[in-house]
mmCIF file of C-alpha atoms and ligand atoms in Angstrom:
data_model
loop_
_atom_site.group_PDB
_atom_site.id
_atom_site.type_symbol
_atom_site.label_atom_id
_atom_site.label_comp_id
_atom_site.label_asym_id
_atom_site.label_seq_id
_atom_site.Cartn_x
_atom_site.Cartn_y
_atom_site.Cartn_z
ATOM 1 C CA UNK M 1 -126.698 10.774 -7.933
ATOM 2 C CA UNK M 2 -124.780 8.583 -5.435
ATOM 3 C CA UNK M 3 -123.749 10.851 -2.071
ATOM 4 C CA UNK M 4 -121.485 9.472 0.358
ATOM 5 C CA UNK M 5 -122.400 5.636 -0.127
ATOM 6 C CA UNK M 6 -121.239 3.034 2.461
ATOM 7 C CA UNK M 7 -121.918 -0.405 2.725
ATOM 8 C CA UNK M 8 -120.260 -2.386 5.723
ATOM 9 C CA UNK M 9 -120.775 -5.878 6.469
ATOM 10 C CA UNK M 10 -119.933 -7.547 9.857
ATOM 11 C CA UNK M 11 -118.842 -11.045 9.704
ATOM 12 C CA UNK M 12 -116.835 -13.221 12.264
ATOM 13 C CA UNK M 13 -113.306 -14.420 12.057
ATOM 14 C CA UNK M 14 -112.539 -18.459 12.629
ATOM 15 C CA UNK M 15 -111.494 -17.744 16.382
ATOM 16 C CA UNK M 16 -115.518 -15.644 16.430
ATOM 17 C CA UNK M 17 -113.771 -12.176 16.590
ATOM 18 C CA UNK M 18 -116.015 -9.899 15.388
ATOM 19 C CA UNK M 19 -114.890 -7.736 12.145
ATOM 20 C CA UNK M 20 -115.936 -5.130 9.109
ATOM 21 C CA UNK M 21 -115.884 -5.582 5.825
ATOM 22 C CA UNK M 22 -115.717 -2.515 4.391
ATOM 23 C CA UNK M 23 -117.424 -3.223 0.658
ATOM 24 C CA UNK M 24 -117.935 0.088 0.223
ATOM 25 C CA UNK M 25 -117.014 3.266 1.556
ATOM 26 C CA UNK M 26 -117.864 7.069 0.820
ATOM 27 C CA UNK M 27 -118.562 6.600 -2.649
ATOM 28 C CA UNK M 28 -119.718 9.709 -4.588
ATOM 29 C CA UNK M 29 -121.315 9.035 -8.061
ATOM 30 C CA UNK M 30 -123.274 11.157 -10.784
ATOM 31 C CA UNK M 31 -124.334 9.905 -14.228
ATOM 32 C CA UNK M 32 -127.052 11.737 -16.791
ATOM 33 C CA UNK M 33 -129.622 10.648 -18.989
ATOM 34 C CA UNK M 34 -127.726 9.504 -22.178
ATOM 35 C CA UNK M 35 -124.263 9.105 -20.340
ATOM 36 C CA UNK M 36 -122.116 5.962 -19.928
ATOM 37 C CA UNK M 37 -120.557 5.674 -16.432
ATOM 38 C CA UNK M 38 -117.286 2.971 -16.488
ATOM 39 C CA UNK M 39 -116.651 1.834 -12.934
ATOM 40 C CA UNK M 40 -113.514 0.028 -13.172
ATOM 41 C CA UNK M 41 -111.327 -1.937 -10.232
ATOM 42 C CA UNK M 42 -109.702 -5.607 -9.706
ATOM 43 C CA UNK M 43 -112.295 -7.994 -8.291
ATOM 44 C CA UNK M 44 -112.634 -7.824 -4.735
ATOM 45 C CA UNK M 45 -112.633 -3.453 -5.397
ATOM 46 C CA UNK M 46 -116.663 -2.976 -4.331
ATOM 47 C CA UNK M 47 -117.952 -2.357 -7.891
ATOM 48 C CA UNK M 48 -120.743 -4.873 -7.896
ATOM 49 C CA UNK M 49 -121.868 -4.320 -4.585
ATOM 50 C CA UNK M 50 -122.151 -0.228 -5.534
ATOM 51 C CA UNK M 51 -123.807 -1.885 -8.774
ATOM 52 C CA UNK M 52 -126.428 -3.944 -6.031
ATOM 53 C CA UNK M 53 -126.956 -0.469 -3.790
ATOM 54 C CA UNK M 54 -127.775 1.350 -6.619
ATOM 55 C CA UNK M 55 -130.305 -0.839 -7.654
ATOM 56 C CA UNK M 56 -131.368 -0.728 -4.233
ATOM 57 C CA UNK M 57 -131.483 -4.798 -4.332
ATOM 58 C CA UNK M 58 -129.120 -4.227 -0.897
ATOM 59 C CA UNK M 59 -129.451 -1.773 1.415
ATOM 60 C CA UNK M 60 -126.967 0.618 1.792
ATOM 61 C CA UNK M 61 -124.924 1.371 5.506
ATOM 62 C CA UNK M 62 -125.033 4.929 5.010
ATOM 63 C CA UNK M 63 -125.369 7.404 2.196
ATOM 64 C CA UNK M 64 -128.125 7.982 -0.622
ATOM 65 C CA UNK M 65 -128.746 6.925 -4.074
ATOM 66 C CA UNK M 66 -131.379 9.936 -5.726
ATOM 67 C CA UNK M 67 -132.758 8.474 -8.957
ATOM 68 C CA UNK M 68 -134.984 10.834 -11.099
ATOM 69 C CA UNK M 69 -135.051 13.171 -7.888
ATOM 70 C CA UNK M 70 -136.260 10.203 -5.313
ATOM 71 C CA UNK M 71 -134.566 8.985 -2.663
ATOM 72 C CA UNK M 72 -134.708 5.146 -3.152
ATOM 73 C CA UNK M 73 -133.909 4.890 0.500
ATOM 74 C CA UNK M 74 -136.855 6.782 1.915
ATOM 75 C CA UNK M 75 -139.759 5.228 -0.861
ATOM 76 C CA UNK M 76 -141.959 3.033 0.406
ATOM 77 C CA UNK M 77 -142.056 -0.308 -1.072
ATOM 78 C CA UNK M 78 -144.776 -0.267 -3.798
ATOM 79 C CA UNK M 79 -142.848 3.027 -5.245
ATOM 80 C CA UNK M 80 -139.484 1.309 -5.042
ATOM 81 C CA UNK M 81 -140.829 -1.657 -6.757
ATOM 82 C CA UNK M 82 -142.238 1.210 -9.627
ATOM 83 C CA UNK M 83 -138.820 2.815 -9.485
ATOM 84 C CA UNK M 84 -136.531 -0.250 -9.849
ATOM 85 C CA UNK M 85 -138.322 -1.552 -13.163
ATOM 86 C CA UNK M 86 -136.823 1.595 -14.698
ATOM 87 C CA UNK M 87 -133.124 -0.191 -13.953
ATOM 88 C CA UNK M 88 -132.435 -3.253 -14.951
ATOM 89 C CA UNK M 89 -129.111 -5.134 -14.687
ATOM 90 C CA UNK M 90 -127.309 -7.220 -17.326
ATOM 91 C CA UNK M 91 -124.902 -9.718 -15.876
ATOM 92 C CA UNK M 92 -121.562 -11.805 -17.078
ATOM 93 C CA UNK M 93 -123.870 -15.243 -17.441
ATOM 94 C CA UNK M 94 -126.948 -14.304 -19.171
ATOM 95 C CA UNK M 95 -127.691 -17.846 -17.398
ATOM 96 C CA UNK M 96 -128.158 -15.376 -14.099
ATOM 97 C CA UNK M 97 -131.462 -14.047 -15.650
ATOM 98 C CA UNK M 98 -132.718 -16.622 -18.640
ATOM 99 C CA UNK M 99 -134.418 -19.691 -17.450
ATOM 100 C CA UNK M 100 -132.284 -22.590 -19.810
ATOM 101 C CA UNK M 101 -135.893 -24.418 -19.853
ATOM 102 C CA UNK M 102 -137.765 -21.202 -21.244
ATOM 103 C CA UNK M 103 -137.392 -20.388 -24.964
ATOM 104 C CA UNK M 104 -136.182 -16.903 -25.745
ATOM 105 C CA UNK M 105 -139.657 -15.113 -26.497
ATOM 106 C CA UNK M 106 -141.165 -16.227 -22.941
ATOM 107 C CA UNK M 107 -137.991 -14.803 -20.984
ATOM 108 C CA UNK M 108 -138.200 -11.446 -22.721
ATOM 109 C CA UNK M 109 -141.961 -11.464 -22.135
ATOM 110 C CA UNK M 110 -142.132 -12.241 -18.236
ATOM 111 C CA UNK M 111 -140.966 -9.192 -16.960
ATOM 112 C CA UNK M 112 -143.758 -7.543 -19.217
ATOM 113 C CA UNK M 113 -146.242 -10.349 -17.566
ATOM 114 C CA UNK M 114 -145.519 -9.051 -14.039
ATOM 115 C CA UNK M 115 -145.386 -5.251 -14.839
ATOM 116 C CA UNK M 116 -147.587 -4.708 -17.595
ATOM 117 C CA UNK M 117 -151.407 -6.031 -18.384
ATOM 118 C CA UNK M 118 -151.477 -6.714 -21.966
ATOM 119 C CA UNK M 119 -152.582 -9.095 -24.575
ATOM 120 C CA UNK M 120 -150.355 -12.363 -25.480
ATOM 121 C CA UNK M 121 -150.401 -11.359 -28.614
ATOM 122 C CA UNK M 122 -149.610 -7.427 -28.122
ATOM 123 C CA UNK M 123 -146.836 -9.468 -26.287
ATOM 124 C CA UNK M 124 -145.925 -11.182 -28.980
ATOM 125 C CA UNK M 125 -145.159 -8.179 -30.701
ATOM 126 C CA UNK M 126 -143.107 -6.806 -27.868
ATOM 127 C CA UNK M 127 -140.541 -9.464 -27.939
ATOM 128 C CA UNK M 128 -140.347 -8.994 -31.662
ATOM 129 C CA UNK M 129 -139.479 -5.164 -31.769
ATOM 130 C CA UNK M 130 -137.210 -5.969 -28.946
ATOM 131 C CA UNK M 131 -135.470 -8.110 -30.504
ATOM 132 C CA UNK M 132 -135.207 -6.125 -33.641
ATOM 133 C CA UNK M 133 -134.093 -3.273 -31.327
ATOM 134 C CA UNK M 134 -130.718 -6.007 -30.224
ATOM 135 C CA UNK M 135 -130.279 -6.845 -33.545
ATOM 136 C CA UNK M 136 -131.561 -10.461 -33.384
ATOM 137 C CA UNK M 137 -133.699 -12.559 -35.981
ATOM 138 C CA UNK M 138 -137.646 -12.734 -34.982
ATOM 139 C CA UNK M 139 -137.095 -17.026 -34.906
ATOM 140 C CA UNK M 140 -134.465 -16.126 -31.774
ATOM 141 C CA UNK M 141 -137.981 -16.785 -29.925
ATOM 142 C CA UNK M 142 -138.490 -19.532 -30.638
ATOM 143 C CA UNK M 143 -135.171 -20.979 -29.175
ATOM 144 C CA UNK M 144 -133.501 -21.930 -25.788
ATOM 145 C CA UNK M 145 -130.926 -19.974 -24.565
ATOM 146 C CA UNK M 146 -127.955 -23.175 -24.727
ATOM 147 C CA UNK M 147 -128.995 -22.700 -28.737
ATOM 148 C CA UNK M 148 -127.336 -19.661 -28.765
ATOM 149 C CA UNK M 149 -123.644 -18.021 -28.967
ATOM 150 C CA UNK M 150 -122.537 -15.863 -26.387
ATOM 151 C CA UNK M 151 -123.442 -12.970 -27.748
ATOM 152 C CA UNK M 152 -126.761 -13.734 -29.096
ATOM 153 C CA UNK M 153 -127.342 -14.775 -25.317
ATOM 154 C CA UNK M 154 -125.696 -11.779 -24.336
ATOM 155 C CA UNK M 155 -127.945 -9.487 -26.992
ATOM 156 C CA UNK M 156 -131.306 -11.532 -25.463
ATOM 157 C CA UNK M 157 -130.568 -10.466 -21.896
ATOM 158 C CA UNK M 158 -130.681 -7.219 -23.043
ATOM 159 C CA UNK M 159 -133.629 -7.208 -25.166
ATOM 160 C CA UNK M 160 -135.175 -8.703 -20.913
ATOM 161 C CA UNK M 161 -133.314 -5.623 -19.964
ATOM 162 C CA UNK M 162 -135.064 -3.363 -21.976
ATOM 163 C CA UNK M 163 -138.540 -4.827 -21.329
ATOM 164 C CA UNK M 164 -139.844 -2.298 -18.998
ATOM 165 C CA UNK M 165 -138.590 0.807 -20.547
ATOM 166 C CA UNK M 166 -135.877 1.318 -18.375
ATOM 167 C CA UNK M 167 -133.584 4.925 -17.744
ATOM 168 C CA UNK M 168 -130.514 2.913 -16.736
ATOM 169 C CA UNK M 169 -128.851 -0.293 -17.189
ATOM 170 C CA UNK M 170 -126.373 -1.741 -14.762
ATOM 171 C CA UNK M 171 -123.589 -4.099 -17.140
ATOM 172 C CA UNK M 172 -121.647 -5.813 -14.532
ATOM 173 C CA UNK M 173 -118.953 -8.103 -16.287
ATOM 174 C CA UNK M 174 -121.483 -8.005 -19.515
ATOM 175 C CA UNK M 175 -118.731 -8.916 -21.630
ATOM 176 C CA UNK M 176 -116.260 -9.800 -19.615
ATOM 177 C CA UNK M 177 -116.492 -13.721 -20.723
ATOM 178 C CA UNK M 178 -117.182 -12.536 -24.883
ATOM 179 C CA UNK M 179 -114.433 -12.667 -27.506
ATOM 180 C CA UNK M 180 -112.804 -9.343 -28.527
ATOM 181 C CA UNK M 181 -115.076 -9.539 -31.939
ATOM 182 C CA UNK M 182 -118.342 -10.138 -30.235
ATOM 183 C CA UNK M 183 -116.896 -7.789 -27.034
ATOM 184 C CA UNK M 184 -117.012 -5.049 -29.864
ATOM 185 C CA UNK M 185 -120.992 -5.726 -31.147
ATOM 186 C CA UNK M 186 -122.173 -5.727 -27.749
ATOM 187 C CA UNK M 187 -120.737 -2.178 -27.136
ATOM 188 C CA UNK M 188 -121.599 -0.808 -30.301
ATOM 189 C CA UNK M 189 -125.267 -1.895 -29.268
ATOM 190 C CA UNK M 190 -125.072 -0.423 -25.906
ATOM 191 C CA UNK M 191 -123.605 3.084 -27.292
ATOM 192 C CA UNK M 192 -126.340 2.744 -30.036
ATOM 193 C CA UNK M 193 -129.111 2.621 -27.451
ATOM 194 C CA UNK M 194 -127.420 5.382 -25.305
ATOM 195 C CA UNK M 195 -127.153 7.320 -28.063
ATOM 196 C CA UNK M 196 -130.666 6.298 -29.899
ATOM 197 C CA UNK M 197 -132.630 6.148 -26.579
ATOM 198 C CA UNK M 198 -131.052 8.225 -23.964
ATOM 199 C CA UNK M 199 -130.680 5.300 -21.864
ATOM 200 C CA UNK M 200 -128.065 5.988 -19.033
ATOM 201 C CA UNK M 201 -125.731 2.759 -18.413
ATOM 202 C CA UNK M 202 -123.020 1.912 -15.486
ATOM 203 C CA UNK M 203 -120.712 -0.328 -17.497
ATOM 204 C CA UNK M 204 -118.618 -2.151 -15.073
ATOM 205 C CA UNK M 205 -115.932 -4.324 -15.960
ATOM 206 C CA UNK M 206 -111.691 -4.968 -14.455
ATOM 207 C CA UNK M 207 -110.190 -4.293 -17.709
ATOM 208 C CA UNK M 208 -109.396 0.061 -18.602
ATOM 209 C CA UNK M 209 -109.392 -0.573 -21.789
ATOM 210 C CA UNK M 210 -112.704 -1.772 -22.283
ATOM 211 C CA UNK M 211 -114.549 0.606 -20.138
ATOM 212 C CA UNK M 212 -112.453 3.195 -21.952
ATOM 213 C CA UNK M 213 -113.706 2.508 -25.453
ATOM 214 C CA UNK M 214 -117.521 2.162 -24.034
ATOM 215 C CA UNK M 215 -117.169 5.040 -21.246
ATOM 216 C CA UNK M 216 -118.121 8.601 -21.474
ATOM 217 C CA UNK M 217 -116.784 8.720 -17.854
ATOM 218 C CA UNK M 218 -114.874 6.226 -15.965
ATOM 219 C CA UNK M 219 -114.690 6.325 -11.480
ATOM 220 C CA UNK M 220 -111.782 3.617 -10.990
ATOM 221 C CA UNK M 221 -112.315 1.710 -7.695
ATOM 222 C CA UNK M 222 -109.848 0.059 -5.428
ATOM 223 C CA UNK M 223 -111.150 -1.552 -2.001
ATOM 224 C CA UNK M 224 -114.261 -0.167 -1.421
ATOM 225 C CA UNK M 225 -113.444 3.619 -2.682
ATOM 226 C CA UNK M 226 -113.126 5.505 -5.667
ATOM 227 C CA UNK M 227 -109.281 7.272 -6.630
ATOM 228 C CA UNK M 228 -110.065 8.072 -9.667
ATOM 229 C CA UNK M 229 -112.968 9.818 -11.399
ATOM 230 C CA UNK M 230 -113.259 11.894 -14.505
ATOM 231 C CA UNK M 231 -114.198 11.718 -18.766
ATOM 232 C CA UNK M 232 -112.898 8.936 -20.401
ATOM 233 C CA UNK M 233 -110.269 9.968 -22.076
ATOM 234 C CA UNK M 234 -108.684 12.031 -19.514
ATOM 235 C CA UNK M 235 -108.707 9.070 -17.106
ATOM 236 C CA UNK M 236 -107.241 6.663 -19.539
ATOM 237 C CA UNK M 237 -104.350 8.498 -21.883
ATOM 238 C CA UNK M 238 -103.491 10.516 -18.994
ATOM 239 C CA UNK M 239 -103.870 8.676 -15.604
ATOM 240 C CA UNK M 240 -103.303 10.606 -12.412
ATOM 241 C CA UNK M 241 -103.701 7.870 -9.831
ATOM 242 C CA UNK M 242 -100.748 5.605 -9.292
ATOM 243 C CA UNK M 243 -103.803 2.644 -8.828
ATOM 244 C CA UNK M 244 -104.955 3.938 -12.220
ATOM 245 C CA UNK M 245 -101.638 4.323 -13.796
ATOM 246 C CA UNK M 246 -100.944 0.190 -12.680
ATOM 247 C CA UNK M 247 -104.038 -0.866 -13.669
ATOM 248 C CA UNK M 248 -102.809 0.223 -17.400
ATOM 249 C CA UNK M 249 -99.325 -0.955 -17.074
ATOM 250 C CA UNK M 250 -100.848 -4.922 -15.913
ATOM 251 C CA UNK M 251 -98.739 -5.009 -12.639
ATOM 252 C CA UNK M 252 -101.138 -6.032 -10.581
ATOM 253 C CA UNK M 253 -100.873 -9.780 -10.626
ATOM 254 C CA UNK M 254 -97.754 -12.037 -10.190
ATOM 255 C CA UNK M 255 -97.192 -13.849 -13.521
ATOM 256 C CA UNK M 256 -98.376 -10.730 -15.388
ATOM 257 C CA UNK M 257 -95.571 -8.237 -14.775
ATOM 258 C CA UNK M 258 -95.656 -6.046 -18.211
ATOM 259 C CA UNK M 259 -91.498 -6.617 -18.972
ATOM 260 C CA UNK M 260 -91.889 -3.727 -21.661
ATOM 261 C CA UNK M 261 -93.537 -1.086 -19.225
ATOM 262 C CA UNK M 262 -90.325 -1.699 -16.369
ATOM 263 C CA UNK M 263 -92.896 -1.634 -13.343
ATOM 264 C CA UNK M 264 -92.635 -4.373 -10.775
ATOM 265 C CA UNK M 265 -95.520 -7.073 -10.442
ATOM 266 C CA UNK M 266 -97.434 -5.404 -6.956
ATOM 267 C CA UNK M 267 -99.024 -8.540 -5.404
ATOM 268 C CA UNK M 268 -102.680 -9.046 -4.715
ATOM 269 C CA UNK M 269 -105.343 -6.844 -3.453
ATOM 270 C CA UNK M 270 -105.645 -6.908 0.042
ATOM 271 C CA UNK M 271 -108.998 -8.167 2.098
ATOM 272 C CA UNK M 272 -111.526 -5.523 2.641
ATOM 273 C CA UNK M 273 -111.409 -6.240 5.933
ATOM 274 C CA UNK M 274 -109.962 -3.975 8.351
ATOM 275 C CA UNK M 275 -108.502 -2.370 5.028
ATOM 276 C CA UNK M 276 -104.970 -0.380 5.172
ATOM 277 C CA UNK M 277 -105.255 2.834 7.076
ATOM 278 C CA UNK M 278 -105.149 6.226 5.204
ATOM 279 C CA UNK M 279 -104.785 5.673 1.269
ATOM 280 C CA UNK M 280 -105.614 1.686 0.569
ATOM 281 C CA UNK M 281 -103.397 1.640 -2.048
ATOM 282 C CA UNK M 282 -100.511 2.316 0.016
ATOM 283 C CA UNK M 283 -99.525 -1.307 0.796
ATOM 284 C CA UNK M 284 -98.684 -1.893 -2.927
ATOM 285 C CA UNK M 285 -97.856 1.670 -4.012
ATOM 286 C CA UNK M 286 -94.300 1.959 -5.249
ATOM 287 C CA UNK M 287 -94.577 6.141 -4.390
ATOM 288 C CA UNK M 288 -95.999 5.524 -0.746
ATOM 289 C CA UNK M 289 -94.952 8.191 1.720
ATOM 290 C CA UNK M 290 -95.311 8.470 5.526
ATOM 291 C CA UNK M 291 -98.702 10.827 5.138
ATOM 292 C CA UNK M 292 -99.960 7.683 2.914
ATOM 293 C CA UNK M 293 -100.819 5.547 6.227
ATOM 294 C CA UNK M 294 -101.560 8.571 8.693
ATOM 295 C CA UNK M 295 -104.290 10.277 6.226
ATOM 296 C CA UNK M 296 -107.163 9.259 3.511
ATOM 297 C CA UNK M 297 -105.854 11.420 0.773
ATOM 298 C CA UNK M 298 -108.918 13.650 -0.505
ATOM 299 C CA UNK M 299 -110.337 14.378 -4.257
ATOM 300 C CA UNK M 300 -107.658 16.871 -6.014
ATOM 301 C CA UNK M 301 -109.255 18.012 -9.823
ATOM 302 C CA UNK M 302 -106.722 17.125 -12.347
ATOM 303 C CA UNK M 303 -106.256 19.229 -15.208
ATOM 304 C CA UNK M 304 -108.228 17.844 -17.968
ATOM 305 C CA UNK M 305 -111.535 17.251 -15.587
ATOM 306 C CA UNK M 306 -112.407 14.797 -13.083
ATOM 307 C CA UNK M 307 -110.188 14.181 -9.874
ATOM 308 C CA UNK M 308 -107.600 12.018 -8.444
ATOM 309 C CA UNK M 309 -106.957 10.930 -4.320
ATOM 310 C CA UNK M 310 -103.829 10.841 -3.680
ATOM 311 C CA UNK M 311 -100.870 12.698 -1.438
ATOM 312 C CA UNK M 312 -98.885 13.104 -4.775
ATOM 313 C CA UNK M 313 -101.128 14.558 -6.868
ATOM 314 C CA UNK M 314 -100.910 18.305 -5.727
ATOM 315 C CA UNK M 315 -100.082 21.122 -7.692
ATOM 316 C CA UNK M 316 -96.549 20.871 -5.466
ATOM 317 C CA UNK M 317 -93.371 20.608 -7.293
ATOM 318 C CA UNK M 318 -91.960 18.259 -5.607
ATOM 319 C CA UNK M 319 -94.643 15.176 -6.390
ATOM 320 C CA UNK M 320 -94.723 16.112 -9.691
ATOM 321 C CA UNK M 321 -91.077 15.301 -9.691
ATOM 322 C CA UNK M 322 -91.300 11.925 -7.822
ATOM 323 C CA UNK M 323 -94.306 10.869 -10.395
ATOM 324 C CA UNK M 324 -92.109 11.628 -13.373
ATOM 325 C CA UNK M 325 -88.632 10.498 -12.020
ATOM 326 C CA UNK M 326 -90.070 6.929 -11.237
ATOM 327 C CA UNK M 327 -91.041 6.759 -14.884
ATOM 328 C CA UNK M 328 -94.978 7.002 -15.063
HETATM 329 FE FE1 SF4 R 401 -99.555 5.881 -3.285
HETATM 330 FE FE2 SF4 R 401 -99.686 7.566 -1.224
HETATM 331 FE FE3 SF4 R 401 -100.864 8.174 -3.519
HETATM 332 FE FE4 SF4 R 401 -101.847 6.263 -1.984
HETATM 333 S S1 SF4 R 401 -101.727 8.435 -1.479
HETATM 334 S S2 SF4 R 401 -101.596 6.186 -4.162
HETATM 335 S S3 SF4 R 401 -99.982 5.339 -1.176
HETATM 336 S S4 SF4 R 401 -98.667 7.918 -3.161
HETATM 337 MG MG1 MG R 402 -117.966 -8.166 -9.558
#
């Protein structure tokens, strides 16, 4: 359970002025044993630094992340080191996490070396039925990453991954850089060990459709907050948040205006420093309305589940009007 996260970082401008950037800001989060969690946003939106806080491998401004009822924030160091084997994190370049000069079998075996006292060959046997459990050949072992495909790398960093028994896995970008075919095998093997093993995952990725198909829930994210939160399905077929709803229709870039969906090409995101007043999104929202600078629009439930923030999406007649005339 993630309560009213923050993370600020002060940096200095070229002329030494002293600003914020705001990374992350009152971000609200659950997610259940057994329960994929999508986090979605362009690059630059905050998702891998809430994937960093949550892991507690940063330290958050404000806020708390409760994991199995603890406070990560409050545990003293020996317990935090306990707690964070139970979540691991599975990157876009498995190269982040295998050593290209150990073979396969050693890199799924050292976490067990530092957590675990057992025998090399009850080790042995580890990597094996880990491997199995990824759905790799026992002679994988054997071989250096740069031997492998993508995926197969891919399928070994989660086999490390799922080393120390872990409750949740963070995926950030974890198949981001894999063809659609292999995309697909990696998913099926992450819902398969949700579904087999009750292991809770944060899948985070920049494209809705993919965190869609893998998502029980999705939170979209755009600079620093979340808009957007609510089951799968709901979020993606029907969208309340204009962010959301351009995210589908590929606007966001220049050069990859959608022609067929009629919506203009919106520019890029803005820095997170000193972001937009009120809603963030305002500077490239096509509905923005005075209230849109002068107030942070607050979480309205949408029918269907979940929530949307943003100054059109009341029950009021009027917005609903607006959101349909402008073709969404
Ligand atoms: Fe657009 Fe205003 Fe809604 Fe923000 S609050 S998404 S600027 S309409
Ligand atoms: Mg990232």
């Amino acid at each position: 359970d993630v309560h009213q996260l923050v993370k600020h970082f002060a940096v200095r401008s070229s002329r030494g002025r002293r600003q914020v950037v705001h990374a992350v800001d009152d971000v609200n989060l659950s997610l259940r044993p057994g329960r994929i969690l999508g986090l979605v946003g362009e690059s630059g939106s905050g998702k891998s630094t809430v994937a960093r806080l949550l892991l507690r491998l940063i330290d958050p401004s404000g806020g708390r992340v409760v994991v199995m009822g603890e406070d990560l924030a409050r545990l003293k160091r020996n317990l935090l080191r306990k707690q964070r084997k139970h979540m691991q994190m599975v990157f876009q370049d498995p190269y982040g996490t295998l050593d290209p000069l150990m073979n396969v079998g050693q890199s799924i075996a050292e976490p067990m070396l530092v957590h675990f006292s057992m025998s090399a060959a009850k080790r042995r046997d580890r990597v094996f039925e880990l491997l199995d459990r990824v759905g790799l050949d026992p002679s994988v072992a054997d071989r250096r990453p740069a031997a492998l495909s993508g995926g197969q790398r891919q399928r070994v960093a989660i086999a490390r991954a799922l080393a120390l028994n872990p409750t949740l896995i963070v995926c950030d970008e974890a198949v981001s850089a894999l063809d659609v075919s292999t995309r697909a095998q990696i998913i099926n093997l992450i819902q398969g060990l949700k579904e087999r093993e009750g292991i809770a995952f944060v899948f985070i990725a920049h494209d809705l459709a993919t965190v869609h198909h893998v998502s029980d829930d999705i939170a979209v994210m755009y600079l620093g907050r979340v808009v957007e939160y609510g089951p799968a399905d709901r979020v993606y077929l029907a969208p309340a948040h204009p962010y959301t709803r351009a995210l589908l229709a590929s606007v966001l870039r220049p050069g990859e205006h959608n022609e067929d969906s009629g919506h203009r090409a919106i520019g890029e995101i803005p820095s997170p420093i000193d972001p937009p007043s009120g809603c963030r999104f305002r500077t490239r929202c096509q509905f923005a309305v005075d209230i849109c600078a002068a107030e942070t629009p607050q979480p309205m439930p949408m029918p269907g589940g979940g929530w949307s923030a943003c100054h059109l999406n009341t029950p009021s007649p009027e917005a609903a009007v607006i959101l349909t005339a402008e073709g969404f």
